[in-house]
Amino acid sequence: RYDDPRRYNATAIGIMLNGTEHDSTLQNWVIFEGRTGVVSHNGANLLSNVHTWNDSGQRGGHGIQLIGGRGRVVNCYLDFNSVEVTNVQDVLITGSLFLGHAAIVVRGDAAVSIFGSTRVRNLVVTNNVFKNANVSIVVDERALLPIAGQHISTIIDSVIENNQYINASLGRSSR
């Protein structure tokens, strides 16, 4: 039930792509509730026409998490939740709708940093619609592990273009 108060304490993951195959396609899914809609660990995975809808976005949940910094999010609908990418290496986010508090959150991970810093490489964010009162792209430099000096030092070979911002600002950093 939508009015069930337990939904605010959700801990479940709707779909986890964590197998040895690295080229899975998740297409035409609606994922309702849970702490996280989709967690993808493999770089060649394609998430297409996936609608994640939960109320956990403001409580630390995410619609889609790309762990390991690789993957493709194409024509998806993030309904009041975010796409979180940790250690961006090769990511395409295109043709998607971000509604409400939805955003793209870019994070580094101190566990794989080089001398306390990480870099964002090959992030392509294009042809998306951000319709919200929040921000569209967040560079979150708070350390996932408590190591001093953790930050994103460089953003290279990345493109953010042809996006539509309706009541949203382009970006922000936690720095």
Short mmCIF file of N, CA and C in Angstrom, two decimals:
data_model
loop_
_atom_site.label_atom_id
_atom_site.label_comp_id
_atom_site.label_asym_id
_atom_site.label_seq_id
_atom_site.Cartn_x
_atom_site.Cartn_y
_atom_site.Cartn_z
N ARG A 1 0.83 -1.18 0.00
CA ARG A 1 0.00 0.00 0.00
C ARG A 1 0.87 1.23 0.00
N TYR A 2 0.44 2.24 -0.72
CA TYR A 2 1.22 3.46 -0.83
C TYR A 2 1.30 4.21 0.50
N ASP A 3 0.28 4.10 1.34
CA ASP A 3 0.28 4.84 2.60
C ASP A 3 0.91 4.04 3.75
N ASP A 4 1.51 2.91 3.46
CA ASP A 4 2.16 2.09 4.49
C ASP A 4 3.41 2.80 4.99
N PRO A 5 3.51 3.14 6.28
CA PRO A 5 4.66 3.89 6.79
C PRO A 5 5.98 3.13 6.70
N ARG A 6 5.94 1.81 6.53
CA ARG A 6 7.18 1.04 6.43
C ARG A 6 7.98 1.38 5.18
N ARG A 7 7.34 1.96 4.20
CA ARG A 7 8.06 2.27 2.96
C ARG A 7 9.15 3.30 3.18
N TYR A 8 9.05 4.09 4.25
CA TYR A 8 10.08 5.09 4.53
C TYR A 8 11.34 4.48 5.13
N ASN A 9 11.27 3.24 5.55
CA ASN A 9 12.42 2.54 6.11
C ASN A 9 12.89 1.42 5.20
N ALA A 10 12.67 1.55 3.93
CA ALA A 10 13.00 0.50 2.97
C ALA A 10 14.50 0.21 2.97
N THR A 11 14.85 -1.07 2.82
CA THR A 11 16.26 -1.48 2.75
C THR A 11 16.53 -2.35 1.53
N ALA A 12 15.52 -2.73 0.79
CA ALA A 12 15.68 -3.69 -0.31
C ALA A 12 16.29 -3.06 -1.55
N ILE A 13 16.92 -3.91 -2.36
CA ILE A 13 17.40 -3.56 -3.69
C ILE A 13 16.46 -4.26 -4.67
N GLY A 14 15.88 -3.52 -5.59
CA GLY A 14 14.94 -4.11 -6.54
C GLY A 14 15.60 -5.12 -7.46
N ILE A 15 16.66 -4.72 -8.15
CA ILE A 15 17.38 -5.60 -9.08
C ILE A 15 18.87 -5.37 -8.91
N MET A 16 19.63 -6.45 -8.77
CA MET A 16 21.08 -6.34 -8.67
C MET A 16 21.72 -7.11 -9.82
N LEU A 17 22.50 -6.40 -10.63
CA LEU A 17 23.25 -7.02 -11.72
C LEU A 17 24.68 -7.18 -11.22
N ASN A 18 25.00 -8.39 -10.77
CA ASN A 18 26.26 -8.61 -10.09
C ASN A 18 26.92 -9.92 -10.52
N GLY A 19 26.57 -10.44 -11.66
CA GLY A 19 27.11 -11.72 -12.10
C GLY A 19 28.43 -11.58 -12.83
N THR A 20 28.95 -12.70 -13.30
CA THR A 20 30.22 -12.68 -14.02
C THR A 20 30.05 -12.16 -15.44
N GLU A 21 28.85 -12.22 -15.97
CA GLU A 21 28.60 -11.65 -17.29
C GLU A 21 28.61 -10.13 -17.18
N HIS A 22 29.23 -9.47 -18.12
CA HIS A 22 29.35 -8.02 -18.01
C HIS A 22 28.60 -7.26 -19.09
N ASP A 23 27.67 -7.92 -19.74
CA ASP A 23 26.94 -7.23 -20.79
C ASP A 23 25.44 -7.51 -20.71
N SER A 24 24.89 -7.30 -19.54
CA SER A 24 23.46 -7.52 -19.34
C SER A 24 22.66 -6.32 -19.82
N THR A 25 21.43 -6.58 -20.26
CA THR A 25 20.51 -5.53 -20.64
C THR A 25 19.28 -5.63 -19.76
N LEU A 26 18.94 -4.54 -19.12
CA LEU A 26 17.73 -4.45 -18.32
C LEU A 26 16.84 -3.45 -19.04
N GLN A 27 15.71 -3.93 -19.55
CA GLN A 27 14.90 -3.10 -20.42
C GLN A 27 13.42 -3.19 -20.05
N ASN A 28 12.76 -2.03 -20.06
CA ASN A 28 11.31 -1.93 -19.87
C ASN A 28 10.85 -2.46 -18.51
N TRP A 29 11.39 -1.88 -17.44
CA TRP A 29 11.02 -2.25 -16.08
C TRP A 29 10.52 -1.03 -15.33
N VAL A 30 9.55 -1.26 -14.44
CA VAL A 30 9.14 -0.26 -13.47
C VAL A 30 9.46 -0.85 -12.10
N ILE A 31 10.24 -0.12 -11.33
CA ILE A 31 10.66 -0.60 -10.02
C ILE A 31 10.11 0.37 -8.98
N PHE A 32 9.27 -0.14 -8.12
CA PHE A 32 8.56 0.68 -7.14
C PHE A 32 9.07 0.36 -5.74
N GLU A 33 9.42 1.41 -5.02
CA GLU A 33 9.87 1.33 -3.63
C GLU A 33 11.23 0.66 -3.50
N GLY A 34 11.60 0.30 -2.30
CA GLY A 34 12.93 -0.22 -2.01
C GLY A 34 13.90 0.91 -1.72
N ARG A 35 15.01 0.57 -1.15
CA ARG A 35 16.07 1.55 -0.86
C ARG A 35 16.77 1.96 -2.15
N THR A 36 17.02 0.97 -3.03
CA THR A 36 17.67 1.22 -4.31
C THR A 36 16.95 0.41 -5.37
N GLY A 37 16.70 1.03 -6.51
CA GLY A 37 16.00 0.34 -7.59
C GLY A 37 16.87 -0.68 -8.30
N VAL A 38 18.00 -0.22 -8.86
CA VAL A 38 18.91 -1.09 -9.61
C VAL A 38 20.33 -0.82 -9.17
N VAL A 39 21.08 -1.88 -8.90
CA VAL A 39 22.52 -1.79 -8.63
C VAL A 39 23.22 -2.56 -9.73
N SER A 40 24.11 -1.90 -10.45
CA SER A 40 24.84 -2.52 -11.55
C SER A 40 26.33 -2.48 -11.26
N HIS A 41 26.96 -3.66 -11.24
CA HIS A 41 28.39 -3.77 -10.95
C HIS A 41 29.24 -3.94 -12.21
N ASN A 42 28.63 -4.15 -13.34
CA ASN A 42 29.39 -4.50 -14.54
C ASN A 42 29.32 -3.40 -15.58
N GLY A 43 30.47 -3.07 -16.15
CA GLY A 43 30.61 -1.90 -16.99
C GLY A 43 29.88 -1.90 -18.31
N ALA A 44 29.59 -3.05 -18.87
CA ALA A 44 28.93 -3.08 -20.17
C ALA A 44 27.42 -3.20 -20.05
N ASN A 45 26.89 -3.13 -18.85
CA ASN A 45 25.45 -3.25 -18.67
C ASN A 45 24.72 -2.05 -19.27
N LEU A 46 23.56 -2.34 -19.83
CA LEU A 46 22.70 -1.31 -20.42
C LEU A 46 21.38 -1.31 -19.67
N LEU A 47 21.04 -0.17 -19.09
CA LEU A 47 19.73 0.01 -18.46
C LEU A 47 18.92 0.90 -19.38
N SER A 48 17.84 0.37 -19.93
CA SER A 48 17.07 1.09 -20.93
C SER A 48 15.58 1.06 -20.58
N ASN A 49 14.94 2.23 -20.63
CA ASN A 49 13.51 2.34 -20.33
C ASN A 49 13.18 1.78 -18.96
N VAL A 50 13.99 2.10 -17.98
CA VAL A 50 13.77 1.68 -16.61
C VAL A 50 13.19 2.86 -15.83
N HIS A 51 12.08 2.63 -15.16
CA HIS A 51 11.43 3.66 -14.36
C HIS A 51 11.59 3.27 -12.90
N THR A 52 12.38 4.04 -12.17
CA THR A 52 12.53 3.78 -10.73
C THR A 52 11.73 4.83 -9.98
N TRP A 53 10.94 4.35 -9.06
CA TRP A 53 10.06 5.23 -8.30
C TRP A 53 10.09 4.79 -6.85
N ASN A 54 10.72 5.60 -6.03
CA ASN A 54 10.70 5.32 -4.60
C ASN A 54 10.79 6.63 -3.84
N ASP A 55 10.54 6.55 -2.56
CA ASP A 55 10.61 7.74 -1.72
C ASP A 55 11.87 7.76 -0.90
N SER A 56 12.84 6.93 -1.24
CA SER A 56 14.07 6.84 -0.45
C SER A 56 15.12 7.84 -0.88
N GLY A 57 14.88 8.56 -1.96
CA GLY A 57 15.88 9.50 -2.47
C GLY A 57 16.34 10.52 -1.45
N GLN A 58 15.45 11.02 -0.65
CA GLN A 58 15.82 12.00 0.37
C GLN A 58 16.34 11.35 1.64
N ARG A 59 16.30 10.02 1.68
CA ARG A 59 16.77 9.29 2.86
C ARG A 59 17.95 8.39 2.51
N GLY A 60 18.71 8.73 1.47
CA GLY A 60 19.91 7.99 1.14
C GLY A 60 19.74 6.91 0.10
N GLY A 61 18.54 6.71 -0.39
CA GLY A 61 18.31 5.70 -1.41
C GLY A 61 18.60 6.24 -2.80
N HIS A 62 18.65 5.35 -3.78
CA HIS A 62 18.93 5.74 -5.16
C HIS A 62 18.06 4.94 -6.11
N GLY A 63 17.80 5.52 -7.25
CA GLY A 63 17.09 4.79 -8.28
C GLY A 63 18.02 3.80 -8.96
N ILE A 64 19.21 4.28 -9.35
CA ILE A 64 20.20 3.45 -10.03
C ILE A 64 21.56 3.75 -9.44
N GLN A 65 22.32 2.70 -9.14
CA GLN A 65 23.71 2.85 -8.70
C GLN A 65 24.60 2.11 -9.69
N LEU A 66 25.58 2.82 -10.22
CA LEU A 66 26.60 2.21 -11.07
C LEU A 66 27.86 2.09 -10.23
N ILE A 67 28.12 0.90 -9.75
CA ILE A 67 29.28 0.64 -8.91
C ILE A 67 30.45 0.28 -9.81
N GLY A 68 31.58 0.87 -9.58
CA GLY A 68 32.73 0.62 -10.44
C GLY A 68 32.85 1.63 -11.56
N GLY A 69 31.90 2.55 -11.64
CA GLY A 69 32.04 3.70 -12.51
C GLY A 69 31.78 3.48 -13.99
N ARG A 70 31.13 2.38 -14.35
CA ARG A 70 30.87 2.13 -15.77
C ARG A 70 29.43 1.69 -15.96
N GLY A 71 28.90 2.01 -17.15
CA GLY A 71 27.55 1.56 -17.48
C GLY A 71 26.83 2.57 -18.34
N ARG A 72 25.66 2.16 -18.82
CA ARG A 72 24.85 3.01 -19.69
C ARG A 72 23.43 3.09 -19.16
N VAL A 73 22.94 4.30 -19.03
CA VAL A 73 21.58 4.57 -18.58
C VAL A 73 20.92 5.34 -19.72
N VAL A 74 19.97 4.69 -20.40
CA VAL A 74 19.41 5.24 -21.64
C VAL A 74 17.88 5.26 -21.54
N ASN A 75 17.30 6.44 -21.76
CA ASN A 75 15.84 6.60 -21.78
C ASN A 75 15.18 6.09 -20.51
N CYS A 76 15.75 6.40 -19.37
CA CYS A 76 15.19 5.98 -18.09
C CYS A 76 14.42 7.13 -17.44
N TYR A 77 13.65 6.80 -16.44
CA TYR A 77 12.83 7.78 -15.73
C TYR A 77 13.16 7.64 -14.25
N LEU A 78 13.87 8.64 -13.72
CA LEU A 78 14.24 8.67 -12.32
C LEU A 78 13.21 9.55 -11.62
N ASP A 79 12.32 8.92 -10.90
CA ASP A 79 11.17 9.56 -10.31
C ASP A 79 11.43 9.80 -8.83
N PHE A 80 11.94 10.98 -8.50
CA PHE A 80 12.27 11.37 -7.13
C PHE A 80 13.40 10.54 -6.55
N ASN A 81 14.32 10.07 -7.37
CA ASN A 81 15.52 9.39 -6.89
C ASN A 81 16.64 9.59 -7.89
N SER A 82 17.85 9.22 -7.54
CA SER A 82 19.03 9.61 -8.30
C SER A 82 19.73 8.46 -8.98
N VAL A 83 20.62 8.83 -9.90
CA VAL A 83 21.61 7.91 -10.43
C VAL A 83 22.90 8.24 -9.68
N GLU A 84 23.47 7.27 -8.99
CA GLU A 84 24.73 7.48 -8.30
C GLU A 84 25.81 6.68 -9.01
N VAL A 85 26.91 7.36 -9.36
CA VAL A 85 28.03 6.72 -10.03
C VAL A 85 29.26 6.90 -9.17
N THR A 86 29.89 5.80 -8.78
CA THR A 86 31.09 5.85 -7.96
C THR A 86 32.30 5.55 -8.83
N ASN A 87 33.30 6.42 -8.79
CA ASN A 87 34.54 6.27 -9.56
C ASN A 87 34.28 6.22 -11.06
N VAL A 88 33.76 7.30 -11.59
CA VAL A 88 33.36 7.37 -12.99
C VAL A 88 34.54 7.07 -13.91
N GLN A 89 34.37 6.09 -14.78
CA GLN A 89 35.39 5.75 -15.77
C GLN A 89 34.83 5.78 -17.18
N ASP A 90 33.69 5.21 -17.39
CA ASP A 90 33.04 5.20 -18.70
C ASP A 90 31.54 5.11 -18.47
N VAL A 91 30.86 6.25 -18.50
CA VAL A 91 29.43 6.27 -18.20
C VAL A 91 28.71 7.11 -19.25
N LEU A 92 27.59 6.58 -19.74
CA LEU A 92 26.70 7.30 -20.63
C LEU A 92 25.34 7.39 -19.97
N ILE A 93 24.85 8.61 -19.80
CA ILE A 93 23.50 8.84 -19.30
C ILE A 93 22.83 9.75 -20.32
N THR A 94 21.83 9.21 -21.03
CA THR A 94 21.23 9.97 -22.12
C THR A 94 19.74 9.69 -22.24
N GLY A 95 19.03 10.70 -22.71
CA GLY A 95 17.60 10.56 -23.01
C GLY A 95 16.73 10.27 -21.81
N SER A 96 17.17 10.60 -20.62
CA SER A 96 16.44 10.23 -19.41
C SER A 96 15.74 11.44 -18.80
N LEU A 97 14.72 11.15 -17.99
CA LEU A 97 13.98 12.18 -17.28
C LEU A 97 14.28 12.07 -15.80
N PHE A 98 14.67 13.18 -15.20
CA PHE A 98 14.96 13.26 -13.78
C PHE A 98 13.91 14.18 -13.17
N LEU A 99 13.02 13.62 -12.35
CA LEU A 99 11.90 14.38 -11.81
C LEU A 99 12.03 14.53 -10.30
N GLY A 100 11.59 15.66 -9.79
CA GLY A 100 11.58 15.88 -8.34
C GLY A 100 12.99 16.08 -7.81
N HIS A 101 13.36 15.31 -6.82
CA HIS A 101 14.68 15.44 -6.20
C HIS A 101 15.71 14.58 -6.93
N ALA A 102 15.43 14.16 -8.12
CA ALA A 102 16.34 13.30 -8.88
C ALA A 102 17.54 14.09 -9.38
N ALA A 103 18.68 13.44 -9.39
CA ALA A 103 19.92 14.08 -9.87
C ALA A 103 20.90 12.98 -10.25
N ILE A 104 22.00 13.40 -10.83
CA ILE A 104 23.13 12.50 -11.06
C ILE A 104 24.15 12.84 -9.98
N VAL A 105 24.52 11.84 -9.20
CA VAL A 105 25.48 12.03 -8.12
C VAL A 105 26.77 11.33 -8.49
N VAL A 106 27.85 12.10 -8.59
CA VAL A 106 29.17 11.57 -8.94
C VAL A 106 30.00 11.54 -7.68
N ARG A 107 30.53 10.35 -7.35
CA ARG A 107 31.30 10.20 -6.12
C ARG A 107 32.62 9.52 -6.39
N GLY A 108 33.60 9.85 -5.57
CA GLY A 108 34.86 9.12 -5.56
C GLY A 108 34.83 8.12 -4.42
N ASP A 109 35.76 7.20 -4.44
CA ASP A 109 35.85 6.20 -3.38
C ASP A 109 37.29 6.17 -2.89
N ALA A 110 37.48 6.48 -1.63
CA ALA A 110 38.83 6.54 -1.07
C ALA A 110 39.56 5.21 -1.17
N ALA A 111 38.82 4.12 -1.27
CA ALA A 111 39.45 2.80 -1.34
C ALA A 111 40.24 2.61 -2.64
N VAL A 112 39.88 3.35 -3.68
CA VAL A 112 40.58 3.20 -4.96
C VAL A 112 41.24 4.50 -5.40
N SER A 113 41.38 5.43 -4.50
CA SER A 113 41.96 6.72 -4.87
C SER A 113 43.48 6.62 -4.97
N ILE A 114 44.05 7.58 -5.67
CA ILE A 114 45.49 7.68 -5.81
C ILE A 114 45.93 8.88 -5.00
N PHE A 115 46.67 8.67 -3.93
CA PHE A 115 47.13 9.73 -3.04
C PHE A 115 45.98 10.62 -2.59
N GLY A 116 44.83 10.00 -2.26
CA GLY A 116 43.71 10.75 -1.69
C GLY A 116 42.83 11.45 -2.69
N SER A 117 43.02 11.21 -3.98
CA SER A 117 42.14 11.85 -4.95
C SER A 117 41.70 10.84 -6.01
N THR A 118 40.57 11.11 -6.60
CA THR A 118 40.07 10.29 -7.69
C THR A 118 39.79 11.21 -8.86
N ARG A 119 39.57 10.61 -10.02
CA ARG A 119 39.25 11.43 -11.19
C ARG A 119 38.02 10.89 -11.88
N VAL A 120 37.31 11.77 -12.52
CA VAL A 120 36.15 11.43 -13.33
C VAL A 120 36.65 11.40 -14.77
N ARG A 121 36.39 10.28 -15.46
CA ARG A 121 36.86 10.13 -16.83
C ARG A 121 35.74 9.54 -17.69
N ASN A 122 35.53 10.13 -18.85
CA ASN A 122 34.56 9.65 -19.83
C ASN A 122 33.13 9.61 -19.29
N LEU A 123 32.69 10.70 -18.72
CA LEU A 123 31.30 10.86 -18.30
C LEU A 123 30.58 11.63 -19.40
N VAL A 124 29.55 11.02 -19.98
CA VAL A 124 28.76 11.67 -21.02
C VAL A 124 27.32 11.76 -20.52
N VAL A 125 26.84 13.00 -20.36
CA VAL A 125 25.48 13.27 -19.91
C VAL A 125 24.87 14.17 -20.97
N THR A 126 23.95 13.62 -21.74
CA THR A 126 23.41 14.37 -22.87
C THR A 126 21.94 14.04 -23.13
N ASN A 127 21.22 15.05 -23.60
CA ASN A 127 19.82 14.90 -24.02
C ASN A 127 18.89 14.42 -22.91
N ASN A 128 19.15 14.84 -21.69
CA ASN A 128 18.29 14.50 -20.55
C ASN A 128 17.42 15.69 -20.19
N VAL A 129 16.36 15.44 -19.44
CA VAL A 129 15.51 16.49 -18.92
C VAL A 129 15.56 16.41 -17.40
N PHE A 130 15.92 17.54 -16.77
CA PHE A 130 15.95 17.65 -15.33
C PHE A 130 14.82 18.59 -14.93
N LYS A 131 13.78 18.06 -14.35
CA LYS A 131 12.63 18.88 -13.93
C LYS A 131 12.48 18.73 -12.43
N ASN A 132 13.07 19.70 -11.73
CA ASN A 132 13.04 19.60 -10.28
C ASN A 132 13.39 20.94 -9.64
N ALA A 133 13.29 20.96 -8.33
CA ALA A 133 13.64 22.16 -7.58
C ALA A 133 15.01 22.00 -6.93
N ASN A 134 15.68 20.94 -7.23
CA ASN A 134 16.96 20.63 -6.63
C ASN A 134 18.07 20.99 -7.61
N VAL A 135 19.06 20.16 -7.76
CA VAL A 135 20.11 20.36 -8.73
C VAL A 135 20.15 19.17 -9.65
N SER A 136 20.84 19.28 -10.76
CA SER A 136 20.86 18.20 -11.73
C SER A 136 22.06 17.28 -11.59
N ILE A 137 23.24 17.85 -11.37
CA ILE A 137 24.45 17.04 -11.25
C ILE A 137 25.18 17.46 -9.98
N VAL A 138 25.49 16.49 -9.14
CA VAL A 138 26.15 16.75 -7.86
C VAL A 138 27.47 16.01 -7.84
N VAL A 139 28.54 16.74 -7.59
CA VAL A 139 29.84 16.11 -7.36
C VAL A 139 29.97 16.00 -5.85
N ASP A 140 29.81 14.79 -5.35
CA ASP A 140 29.81 14.55 -3.90
C ASP A 140 31.20 14.12 -3.48
N GLU A 141 31.91 15.00 -2.81
CA GLU A 141 33.29 14.71 -2.44
C GLU A 141 33.44 14.28 -0.99
N ARG A 142 32.33 13.97 -0.36
CA ARG A 142 32.43 13.42 0.99
C ARG A 142 32.94 11.99 0.86
N ALA A 143 33.94 11.66 1.63
CA ALA A 143 34.59 10.36 1.52
C ALA A 143 33.64 9.23 1.89
N LEU A 144 33.68 8.16 1.09
CA LEU A 144 32.93 6.97 1.42
C LEU A 144 33.60 6.23 2.58
N LEU A 145 34.91 6.39 2.67
CA LEU A 145 35.68 5.85 3.78
C LEU A 145 36.38 7.03 4.45
N PRO A 146 36.54 7.02 5.75
CA PRO A 146 37.10 8.18 6.44
C PRO A 146 38.62 8.31 6.25
N ILE A 147 39.04 8.74 5.07
CA ILE A 147 40.46 8.97 4.79
C ILE A 147 40.63 10.45 4.49
N ALA A 148 41.52 11.09 5.18
CA ALA A 148 41.72 12.53 5.01
C ALA A 148 42.17 12.86 3.60
N GLY A 149 41.70 13.97 3.08
CA GLY A 149 42.14 14.46 1.78
C GLY A 149 41.41 13.85 0.60
N GLN A 150 40.40 13.04 0.82
CA GLN A 150 39.66 12.42 -0.28
C GLN A 150 38.92 13.49 -1.08
N HIS A 151 39.16 13.54 -2.36
CA HIS A 151 38.42 14.46 -3.21
C HIS A 151 38.56 14.04 -4.67
N ILE A 152 37.70 14.58 -5.49
CA ILE A 152 37.80 14.37 -6.94
C ILE A 152 38.71 15.46 -7.45
N SER A 153 39.85 15.05 -8.01
CA SER A 153 40.86 16.03 -8.39
C SER A 153 40.73 16.49 -9.84
N THR A 154 40.19 15.65 -10.71
CA THR A 154 40.20 15.96 -12.13
C THR A 154 38.95 15.41 -12.80
N ILE A 155 38.42 16.17 -13.74
CA ILE A 155 37.36 15.68 -14.62
C ILE A 155 37.89 15.82 -16.04
N ILE A 156 38.08 14.67 -16.73
CA ILE A 156 38.67 14.70 -18.07
C ILE A 156 37.81 13.91 -19.05
N ASP A 157 37.94 14.26 -20.32
CA ASP A 157 37.26 13.57 -21.42
C ASP A 157 35.78 13.36 -21.14
N SER A 158 35.11 14.38 -20.63
CA SER A 158 33.71 14.28 -20.26
C SER A 158 32.89 15.34 -20.99
N VAL A 159 31.62 15.01 -21.23
CA VAL A 159 30.74 15.90 -21.96
C VAL A 159 29.40 16.00 -21.23
N ILE A 160 28.95 17.22 -21.00
CA ILE A 160 27.62 17.48 -20.47
C ILE A 160 27.01 18.51 -21.41
N GLU A 161 26.05 18.07 -22.24
CA GLU A 161 25.49 18.99 -23.24
C GLU A 161 24.08 18.58 -23.63
N ASN A 162 23.38 19.55 -24.22
CA ASN A 162 22.04 19.34 -24.77
C ASN A 162 21.04 18.80 -23.76
N ASN A 163 21.21 19.16 -22.51
CA ASN A 163 20.25 18.78 -21.48
C ASN A 163 19.27 19.93 -21.28
N GLN A 164 18.09 19.62 -20.83
CA GLN A 164 17.08 20.63 -20.57
C GLN A 164 16.89 20.74 -19.06
N TYR A 165 16.95 21.95 -18.55
CA TYR A 165 16.83 22.19 -17.12
C TYR A 165 15.58 23.01 -16.87
N ILE A 166 14.61 22.41 -16.20
CA ILE A 166 13.36 23.09 -15.87
C ILE A 166 13.30 23.23 -14.35
N ASN A 167 13.43 24.44 -13.86
CA ASN A 167 13.46 24.71 -12.42
C ASN A 167 14.60 23.97 -11.73
N ALA A 168 15.72 23.84 -12.40
CA ALA A 168 16.88 23.15 -11.81
C ALA A 168 18.13 23.96 -12.09
N SER A 169 19.12 23.81 -11.24
CA SER A 169 20.39 24.45 -11.50
C SER A 169 21.35 23.39 -12.04
N LEU A 170 22.38 23.84 -12.75
CA LEU A 170 23.25 22.91 -13.45
C LEU A 170 23.99 21.98 -12.54
N GLY A 171 24.54 22.43 -11.44
CA GLY A 171 25.30 21.51 -10.61
C GLY A 171 25.77 22.12 -9.33
N ARG A 172 26.41 21.25 -8.51
CA ARG A 172 26.93 21.73 -7.23
C ARG A 172 27.96 20.72 -6.75
N SER A 173 28.80 21.17 -5.88
CA SER A 173 29.83 20.31 -5.27
C SER A 173 29.66 20.33 -3.77
N SER A 174 30.03 19.24 -3.12
CA SER A 174 29.98 19.20 -1.67
C SER A 174 31.20 19.83 -1.03
N ARG A 175 32.14 20.31 -1.86
CA ARG A 175 33.37 20.93 -1.38
C ARG A 175 33.10 22.27 -0.77
#
